[in-house]
Coordinates of C-alpha atoms in Angstrom, one line a residue:
M2 CA -48.2 213.1 13.2
A3 CA -50.7 211.2 15.3
L4 CA -54.0 212.9 15.8
D5 CA -55.6 213.2 19.2
P6 CA -58.3 210.5 19.6
E7 CA -60.2 212.7 22.0
E8 CA -60.9 215.2 19.2
L9 CA -63.1 212.6 17.6
Y10 CA -66.0 213.1 20.1
E11 CA -67.8 215.6 22.2
V12 CA -69.2 214.8 25.7
D13 CA -72.1 216.5 27.4
S14 CA -71.2 218.8 30.3
D15 CA -73.7 217.2 32.7
V16 CA -72.7 213.5 32.6
P17 CA -73.2 212.0 36.0
D18 CA -70.7 209.8 37.9
L19 CA -70.6 206.5 35.9
D20 CA -67.8 204.7 37.8
G21 CA -68.4 200.9 37.4
V22 CA -70.9 201.0 34.6
V23 CA -71.2 198.6 31.7
L24 CA -70.7 199.7 28.1
L25 CA -72.6 197.8 25.4
H26 CA -71.9 198.4 21.7
H27 CA -73.3 197.5 18.3
F28 CA -72.3 198.9 15.0
D29 CA -74.3 198.8 11.7
G30 CA -72.5 197.6 8.6
F31 CA -70.7 194.5 9.9
M32 CA -72.1 190.9 9.9
D33 CA -75.4 190.7 11.8
A34 CA -77.3 187.6 10.8
G35 CA -81.0 187.7 11.6
S36 CA -80.4 191.4 12.6
A37 CA -79.8 190.0 16.1
G38 CA -77.6 192.8 17.3
A39 CA -79.7 195.5 15.7
L40 CA -82.9 194.2 17.2
V41 CA -81.4 194.2 20.7
A42 CA -80.1 197.8 20.3
E43 CA -83.4 199.0 19.0
H44 CA -85.3 197.1 21.7
L45 CA -83.2 198.7 24.5
L46 CA -83.7 202.2 23.1
S47 CA -87.4 201.7 22.7
E48 CA -88.1 200.1 26.1
L49 CA -85.8 202.2 28.3
E50 CA -85.4 205.9 28.8
H51 CA -82.2 207.2 27.4
R52 CA -80.2 210.3 26.4
V53 CA -77.1 210.9 24.3
I54 CA -74.1 211.8 26.4
A55 CA -71.3 211.6 23.7
R56 CA -71.2 212.1 19.9
F57 CA -68.5 211.1 17.5
A58 CA -67.5 213.1 14.5
V59 CA -69.0 211.0 11.8
D60 CA -67.7 213.3 9.0
S61 CA -64.2 212.0 9.9
L62 CA -65.2 208.3 10.2
I63 CA -67.9 207.6 7.6
D64 CA -67.6 207.1 3.8
Y65 CA -70.8 208.8 2.7
R66 CA -70.5 207.6 -1.0
S67 CA -70.4 203.9 0.1
R68 CA -73.4 204.4 2.5
R69 CA -75.4 207.3 1.3
P70 CA -77.7 208.7 4.0
P71 CA -81.3 209.0 2.9
M72 CA -82.9 212.4 2.1
T73 CA -86.5 213.1 1.6
Y74 CA -87.7 215.1 -1.4
A75 CA -91.2 216.7 -1.2
I76 CA -92.7 218.0 -4.4
D77 CA -90.3 220.9 -5.0
H78 CA -87.8 220.9 -2.2
W79 CA -85.6 218.8 0.1
E80 CA -87.6 218.2 3.2
S81 CA -85.2 216.3 5.5
Y82 CA -81.8 214.7 5.8
D83 CA -81.4 211.5 7.9
A84 CA -77.9 212.3 9.2
P85 CA -75.9 209.3 10.5
E86 CA -75.1 209.3 14.2
L87 CA -72.4 207.5 16.1
V88 CA -73.3 208.1 19.7
V89 CA -73.1 206.9 23.3
H90 CA -76.5 206.6 25.1
L91 CA -77.0 206.6 28.8
L92 CA -79.8 204.2 29.9
H93 CA -81.0 202.7 33.1
D94 CA -82.1 199.1 33.5
E95 CA -85.4 198.1 35.2
D96 CA -83.7 198.4 38.6
G97 CA -82.5 201.9 37.9
V98 CA -78.9 200.8 37.3
P99 CA -77.1 203.0 34.7
F100 CA -75.4 201.5 31.7
L101 CA -74.1 202.8 28.3
L102 CA -74.9 201.8 24.7
L103 CA -72.7 202.8 21.8
T104 CA -74.5 202.6 18.5
G105 CA -74.2 203.8 14.9
P106 CA -72.6 202.9 11.6
E107 CA -69.3 201.1 11.8
P108 CA -66.5 203.6 11.0
D109 CA -65.0 203.3 7.5
H110 CA -61.8 205.2 8.4
E111 CA -59.4 205.7 11.3
W112 CA -60.2 202.4 13.1
E113 CA -57.2 202.7 15.5
R114 CA -57.9 206.3 16.3
F115 CA -61.6 205.5 16.9
T116 CA -60.7 202.6 19.1
K117 CA -58.4 204.8 21.2
A118 CA -61.2 207.3 21.5
V119 CA -63.6 204.6 22.8
Q120 CA -60.9 203.5 25.3
S121 CA -60.4 207.1 26.5
L122 CA -64.2 207.3 27.2
I123 CA -64.0 204.0 29.0
E124 CA -61.2 205.2 31.2
R125 CA -62.8 208.6 31.7
W126 CA -66.1 207.1 32.9
G127 CA -64.6 204.1 34.8
V128 CA -66.4 201.5 32.7
R129 CA -65.9 198.0 34.3
L130 CA -66.9 195.9 31.3
T131 CA -67.4 196.5 27.6
V132 CA -69.6 194.1 25.6
G133 CA -70.3 193.8 21.8
F134 CA -73.1 191.7 20.2
H135 CA -74.3 190.5 16.8
G136 CA -75.5 187.5 14.9
I137 CA -73.6 185.0 12.8
P138 CA -75.1 182.4 10.3
M139 CA -74.8 178.7 11.3
G140 CA -75.8 175.4 9.6
A141 CA -78.4 174.6 12.2
P142 CA -82.2 174.3 12.1
H143 CA -84.6 176.7 13.8
T144 CA -86.2 173.8 15.5
R145 CA -83.3 173.2 17.8
P146 CA -81.9 175.3 20.6
L147 CA -79.9 178.3 19.3
G148 CA -76.3 178.6 20.3
V149 CA -74.1 181.6 21.1
T150 CA -70.4 182.1 20.8
S151 CA -68.7 184.1 23.6
H152 CA -65.2 185.5 23.5
A153 CA -63.4 187.8 26.0
T154 CA -60.2 189.4 27.1
R155 CA -60.1 187.0 30.0
V156 CA -61.0 183.3 30.0
D157 CA -63.2 183.6 33.2
L158 CA -65.4 186.2 31.5
V159 CA -66.5 183.6 28.9
G160 CA -68.2 181.5 31.6
D161 CA -69.9 178.3 30.6
H162 CA -70.2 179.1 27.0
Q163 CA -68.9 176.4 24.6
P164 CA -65.8 177.8 22.8
L165 CA -65.3 177.2 19.1
P166 CA -63.3 174.0 18.4
N167 CA -60.6 175.5 16.2
R168 CA -58.6 178.6 15.2
M169 CA -59.6 180.7 12.2
Q170 CA -58.8 183.9 10.4
V171 CA -61.8 186.1 9.6
P172 CA -62.4 189.7 8.3
G173 CA -61.8 192.2 11.0
S174 CA -64.4 194.6 12.5
V175 CA -64.3 197.7 14.7
A176 CA -66.1 195.8 17.4
A177 CA -63.5 193.0 17.4
L178 CA -60.7 195.6 17.3
I179 CA -62.1 197.4 20.3
E180 CA -62.2 194.2 22.3
F181 CA -58.7 193.3 21.2
R182 CA -57.1 196.6 22.0
L183 CA -59.0 196.9 25.4
G184 CA -57.5 193.5 26.3
E185 CA -54.1 194.7 25.5
A186 CA -54.7 197.7 27.7
G187 CA -55.8 195.5 30.6
H188 CA -59.6 196.3 30.4
D189 CA -62.3 193.7 30.6
A190 CA -64.2 193.3 27.3
M191 CA -66.2 190.5 25.7
G192 CA -68.6 189.8 22.9
F193 CA -71.6 187.6 22.0
A194 CA -72.4 186.1 18.6
A195 CA -75.8 184.5 18.4
H196 CA -76.1 181.5 16.0
V197 CA -78.7 182.1 13.4
P198 CA -79.9 179.4 11.0
H199 CA -78.2 180.3 7.7
Y200 CA -81.5 180.2 5.7
L201 CA -82.8 183.0 8.0
A202 CA -79.6 185.1 8.1
Q203 CA -81.1 187.8 5.8
A204 CA -84.4 187.9 7.6
T205 CA -85.2 189.5 10.9
Y206 CA -85.0 186.7 13.5
P207 CA -86.1 187.8 17.0
A208 CA -85.3 184.5 18.6
A209 CA -81.6 185.2 18.1
A210 CA -82.1 188.7 19.6
V211 CA -83.7 187.1 22.7
L212 CA -80.7 184.9 23.1
V213 CA -78.3 187.9 22.9
L214 CA -80.4 189.9 25.4
D215 CA -80.3 187.0 27.9
S216 CA -76.6 186.6 27.4
L217 CA -76.0 190.3 28.0
A218 CA -78.1 190.2 31.2
K219 CA -76.3 187.2 32.6
A220 CA -72.8 188.6 31.8
T221 CA -73.4 192.1 33.1
G222 CA -76.0 191.6 35.9
L223 CA -78.3 194.2 34.3
N224 CA -82.1 193.7 34.6
L225 CA -83.1 194.2 30.9
P226 CA -86.7 194.1 29.7
G227 CA -87.4 191.2 27.3
E228 CA -91.1 190.7 26.8
P229 CA -91.6 192.5 23.5
L230 CA -88.7 190.6 21.9
R231 CA -90.0 187.3 23.3
E232 CA -93.5 188.0 21.8
A233 CA -92.0 188.9 18.5
A234 CA -89.9 185.7 18.6
V235 CA -93.0 183.5 19.2
T236 CA -94.8 185.2 16.3
A237 CA -91.9 184.8 13.9
D238 CA -91.3 181.2 14.8
A239 CA -95.0 180.4 14.2
E240 CA -94.8 182.0 10.7
I241 CA -91.7 180.0 9.9
N242 CA -93.3 176.8 11.1
R243 CA -96.4 177.5 9.0
Q244 CA -94.3 178.0 5.9
V245 CA -92.4 174.7 6.6
A246 CA -95.7 172.8 7.1
E247 CA -97.0 174.0 3.7
S248 CA -94.1 172.5 1.8
D249 CA -93.0 168.8 1.9
E250 CA -89.8 169.9 0.2
V251 CA -88.9 172.4 2.9
A252 CA -90.0 170.0 5.7
D253 CA -87.5 167.5 4.3
V254 CA -84.8 170.2 4.3
V255 CA -85.5 171.0 8.0
R256 CA -85.5 167.3 8.9
A257 CA -82.1 166.9 7.2
L258 CA -80.7 169.8 9.1
E259 CA -82.1 168.3 12.3
R260 CA -80.3 165.0 11.6
Q261 CA -77.1 166.9 11.0
Y262 CA -77.5 168.9 14.2
D263 CA -78.4 165.9 16.3
T264 CA -75.6 163.8 14.9
F265 CA -73.1 166.5 15.7
V266 CA -74.4 167.0 19.2
E267 CA -74.3 163.3 19.9
A268 CA -70.7 163.0 18.5
S269 CA -69.6 166.0 20.5
S270 CA -71.0 164.5 23.7
R271 CA -68.7 161.5 23.1
N272 CA -65.8 163.9 22.7
S273 CA -65.7 163.1 19.0
L274 CA -66.6 165.3 16.0
L275 CA -66.8 162.2 13.7
A276 CA -70.4 162.0 12.4
E277 CA -71.8 158.6 11.3
S278 CA -73.7 157.9 8.1
V279 CA -73.7 161.4 6.7
E280 CA -72.1 160.7 3.3
H281 CA -75.5 161.0 1.5
M282 CA -76.8 163.9 3.5
P283 CA -77.1 167.3 1.7
T284 CA -74.6 170.0 2.7
A285 CA -75.7 173.0 4.8
E286 CA -75.2 175.2 1.8
E287 CA -77.4 173.0 -0.4
L288 CA -80.1 172.9 2.3
G289 CA -80.0 176.6 2.8
N290 CA -80.3 177.3 -0.9
Q291 CA -83.4 175.1 -1.1
F292 CA -85.0 176.9 1.9
E293 CA -84.2 180.3 0.6
R294 CA -85.7 179.5 -2.8
F295 CA -88.9 178.3 -1.0
L296 CA -89.1 181.5 1.1
A297 CA -88.6 183.7 -1.9
E298 CA -91.5 181.9 -3.7
Q299 CA -93.8 182.7 -0.8
Q300 CA -93.1 186.5 -1.0
G301 CA -94.9 189.0 -3.1
P302 CA -93.0 192.0 -4.6
G303 CA -93.5 194.1 -1.5
D304 CA -93.3 191.4 1.1
S305 CA -90.5 190.8 3.6
P306 CA -89.4 187.3 4.5
E307 CA -89.3 188.2 8.2
R308 CA -93.0 189.2 8.5

């Protein structure tokens, strides 16, 4: 017997008229290279006033034994429990325009039921566009412009973003399933994946978050604050460049990646993906492994590579 998707959530009684709003979503637990998506979600919640207007029943959706929530023990008693939350926030951009942000852990169970529940909220509130966002690792250097992959339920939503050149099968995610099912139901939905240099995929990389934020603003028309993220990106890039300058080995790695990137871009501009004179060039994986080893050597036991 099919369970009612609307039983998966509770909605506040005083939700205003939201007809025509945008719904953004980011879930923890799926691929998010450079923490690009997480940084954007945290940034929006820290910079804009917000309140929760809907809560999902996490006990029905989360596997606690695979992702144990943290608890604090103080001397002789349990002091606190950091309960997971899967919620919809109501925010307003810098022009006072309302929009929604769905955040929390990616559900472990009942993907189809959860997706139907999200769709029921979209239809209940009259959401005009649903947008997901995250980061993916790419074999590109941090010294070249970052790219972003866009996908959508309608071709014209993708805009001028360059599509991927081929077809591929990848592990599924709730975010992808939401977009797919919404498209089947005739709703507009899309997503952005920022390209993060693969050697920085495990670090916090604000430059990728800036790219995501700008892509969201352009696609939705929302006026989203960006200065704190941009400042963090400048600081992080300066630290990366410092570490590169201190090692001839790593500088060689970056230069090799730059040659790969430039050769690919040049070939693409000639409508050809055939690169010239690359048979002796290290692979992206080899370059990434060298860079990761260097970064690890620079860190003390308590240091984080993104700082």
